[in-house]
Amino acid sequence: MEELTSIEDRRIETFLEPLRTLTPVRPTPPGSSRATRLRAVLLGGAALIALAAGGVAFARGAFTSHATPDRAPVSAGGRLACSHLVGLDAQRAATVLRARGEVVSWRLTRYVDPAQNGGVVGFASDVASPPPGTVVEDIASDPQGLVVFIRRSDDANAPPVLTPRC
């Protein structure tokens, strides 16, 4: 070692002496570019799968609780869609159909408030004949004859009866 001329130089040398015994750390060799790309692809794929699963879960919850079904009955089409019976008093329609010799199955539709019933609009049940105070809502055909959908004229949750324009 060479001789130091000043006290300051000696102090600095004293402080630096322990550092000279240390060996420097070498940087780690960079990973192969193939391994890096594979890792990125796997992480990206996992992220896409997680997003898809989250999207499906969100959609399932949103569509089941917020879907608004069509409140108007679906028409059978053809000559039945243009029937003059739609909107008619159901007991009067029964008389007309009986006079024609038609085989009729009656379905009484009861509507509910979909906001209070999780989107459920209503349900239909078989009845032997139309009760008083009901109107014809729609007519369909099946292999046994006609299916006439009726509903109470004072049903507050029912959609308006759409009379066909033919």
XYZ file of C-alpha atoms in Angstrom:
166
model
C 0.000 0.000 0.000
C 1.175 3.418 -0.654
C 1.555 5.926 2.067
C -1.290 8.344 2.525
C -0.486 11.990 2.960
C -3.488 13.321 4.687
C -5.601 12.275 7.609
C -8.707 12.445 5.462
C -7.280 9.986 2.986
C -6.463 7.588 5.820
C -9.983 7.793 7.190
C -11.485 7.081 3.800
C -9.119 4.174 3.349
C -10.095 2.793 6.742
C -13.797 2.927 5.846
C -13.290 1.339 2.436
C -11.034 -1.517 3.623
C -13.927 -3.885 4.643
C -15.626 -3.285 1.312
C -12.616 -4.590 -0.608
C -13.119 -8.054 0.877
C -16.571 -8.376 -0.688
C -17.056 -9.992 -4.063
C -19.429 -8.295 -6.485
C -22.670 -10.005 -7.365
C -22.960 -10.959 -10.978
C -26.254 -10.369 -12.752
C -28.342 -13.464 -13.438
C -28.303 -14.539 -17.022
C -31.464 -13.509 -18.817
C -34.063 -16.272 -19.312
C -34.483 -17.675 -22.729
C -36.844 -15.724 -24.918
C -38.851 -18.890 -25.634
C -39.519 -19.470 -21.926
C -40.452 -15.820 -21.482
C -42.901 -15.945 -24.395
C -44.417 -19.192 -23.131
C -44.885 -17.689 -19.678
C -46.560 -14.592 -21.182
C -48.877 -16.713 -23.323
C -49.878 -18.861 -20.342
C -50.559 -15.823 -18.177
C -52.571 -14.190 -20.970
C -54.597 -17.380 -21.494
C -55.319 -17.642 -17.769
C -56.443 -14.014 -17.726
C -58.773 -14.604 -20.699
C -60.295 -17.667 -19.041
C -60.840 -15.701 -15.832
C -62.479 -12.851 -17.758
C -64.718 -15.268 -19.669
C -65.795 -17.008 -16.465
C -66.520 -13.659 -14.837
C -68.462 -12.497 -17.899
C -70.575 -15.646 -17.930
C -71.309 -15.322 -14.223
C -72.258 -11.672 -14.651
C -74.443 -12.379 -17.685
C -76.204 -15.252 -15.931
C -77.061 -13.002 -13.006
C -77.997 -9.994 -15.128
C -80.150 -11.795 -17.657
C -82.094 -13.906 -15.198
C -82.960 -11.016 -12.923
C -83.312 -8.189 -15.449
C -84.795 -9.804 -18.535
C -88.197 -8.415 -19.456
C -90.329 -10.973 -21.246
C -92.824 -10.013 -23.899
C -96.128 -9.505 -22.124
C -98.270 -9.875 -25.252
C -99.361 -13.403 -26.135
C -97.792 -14.975 -29.198
C -100.257 -15.412 -32.023
C -100.625 -18.745 -33.798
C -100.605 -17.054 -37.196
C -102.588 -17.979 -40.293
C -106.368 -17.718 -40.316
C -106.485 -17.917 -36.506
C -104.478 -14.681 -36.160
C -107.186 -12.894 -38.115
C -110.013 -14.442 -36.130
C -112.797 -12.078 -35.136
C -112.966 -13.949 -31.814
C -109.862 -12.246 -30.353
C -111.069 -9.578 -27.945
C -114.599 -11.065 -27.823
C -116.345 -12.049 -24.595
C -115.207 -15.636 -23.935
C -118.703 -17.020 -23.208
C -119.982 -15.563 -26.448
C -116.968 -17.030 -28.313
C -117.776 -20.427 -26.767
C -121.282 -20.233 -28.199
C -119.950 -19.367 -31.681
C -117.373 -22.178 -31.606
C -119.922 -24.712 -30.318
C -122.258 -23.764 -33.196
C -119.412 -24.410 -35.672
C -118.776 -27.829 -34.150
C -115.200 -26.983 -33.104
C -113.404 -29.024 -30.446
C -112.096 -26.420 -27.993
C -109.677 -26.562 -25.101
C -109.802 -23.476 -22.848
C -106.769 -21.983 -21.075
C -107.310 -19.279 -18.458
C -104.239 -17.025 -18.222
C -103.572 -15.268 -14.941
C -100.999 -12.475 -15.114
C -98.777 -11.385 -12.241
C -96.577 -8.346 -11.729
C -93.177 -9.401 -13.134
C -91.342 -6.895 -10.928
C -92.529 -8.774 -7.834
C -92.173 -12.285 -9.274
C -88.658 -12.390 -10.701
C -89.689 -11.766 -14.301
C -92.520 -14.317 -14.328
C -95.365 -12.923 -16.409
C -98.181 -15.338 -15.731
C -99.433 -18.849 -16.065
C -102.280 -20.608 -17.839
C -104.439 -23.391 -16.496
C -107.001 -25.635 -18.167
C -110.634 -24.779 -17.529
C -113.678 -26.710 -18.740
C -115.456 -23.616 -20.016
C -114.863 -19.876 -19.909
C -115.891 -18.269 -16.620
C -117.948 -15.066 -16.668
C -115.961 -11.847 -17.125
C -113.310 -13.341 -19.423
C -112.247 -12.338 -22.934
C -110.512 -14.224 -25.734
C -106.839 -13.314 -25.826
C -105.456 -15.655 -28.466
C -106.296 -18.787 -30.421
C -104.003 -21.617 -31.437
C -104.567 -25.023 -32.942
C -103.341 -28.431 -31.904
C -104.054 -31.930 -33.256
C -107.186 -32.235 -31.064
C -108.745 -28.924 -32.185
C -108.487 -25.341 -31.003
C -106.798 -23.969 -27.909
C -108.395 -20.705 -26.858
C -106.502 -18.540 -24.394
C -108.742 -16.381 -22.236
C -108.149 -14.024 -19.361
C -110.196 -12.018 -16.911
C -111.155 -8.654 -18.375
C -110.342 -6.954 -15.054
C -106.821 -8.456 -14.689
C -104.715 -5.437 -13.657
C -101.395 -7.043 -14.687
C -102.532 -8.251 -18.106
C -101.352 -6.548 -21.306
C -104.000 -4.975 -23.527
C -105.833 -7.370 -25.836
C -104.467 -6.835 -29.324
C -107.196 -7.207 -31.885
C -105.716 -8.376 -35.168
C -105.462 -6.135 -38.207
C -106.250 -8.277 -41.208
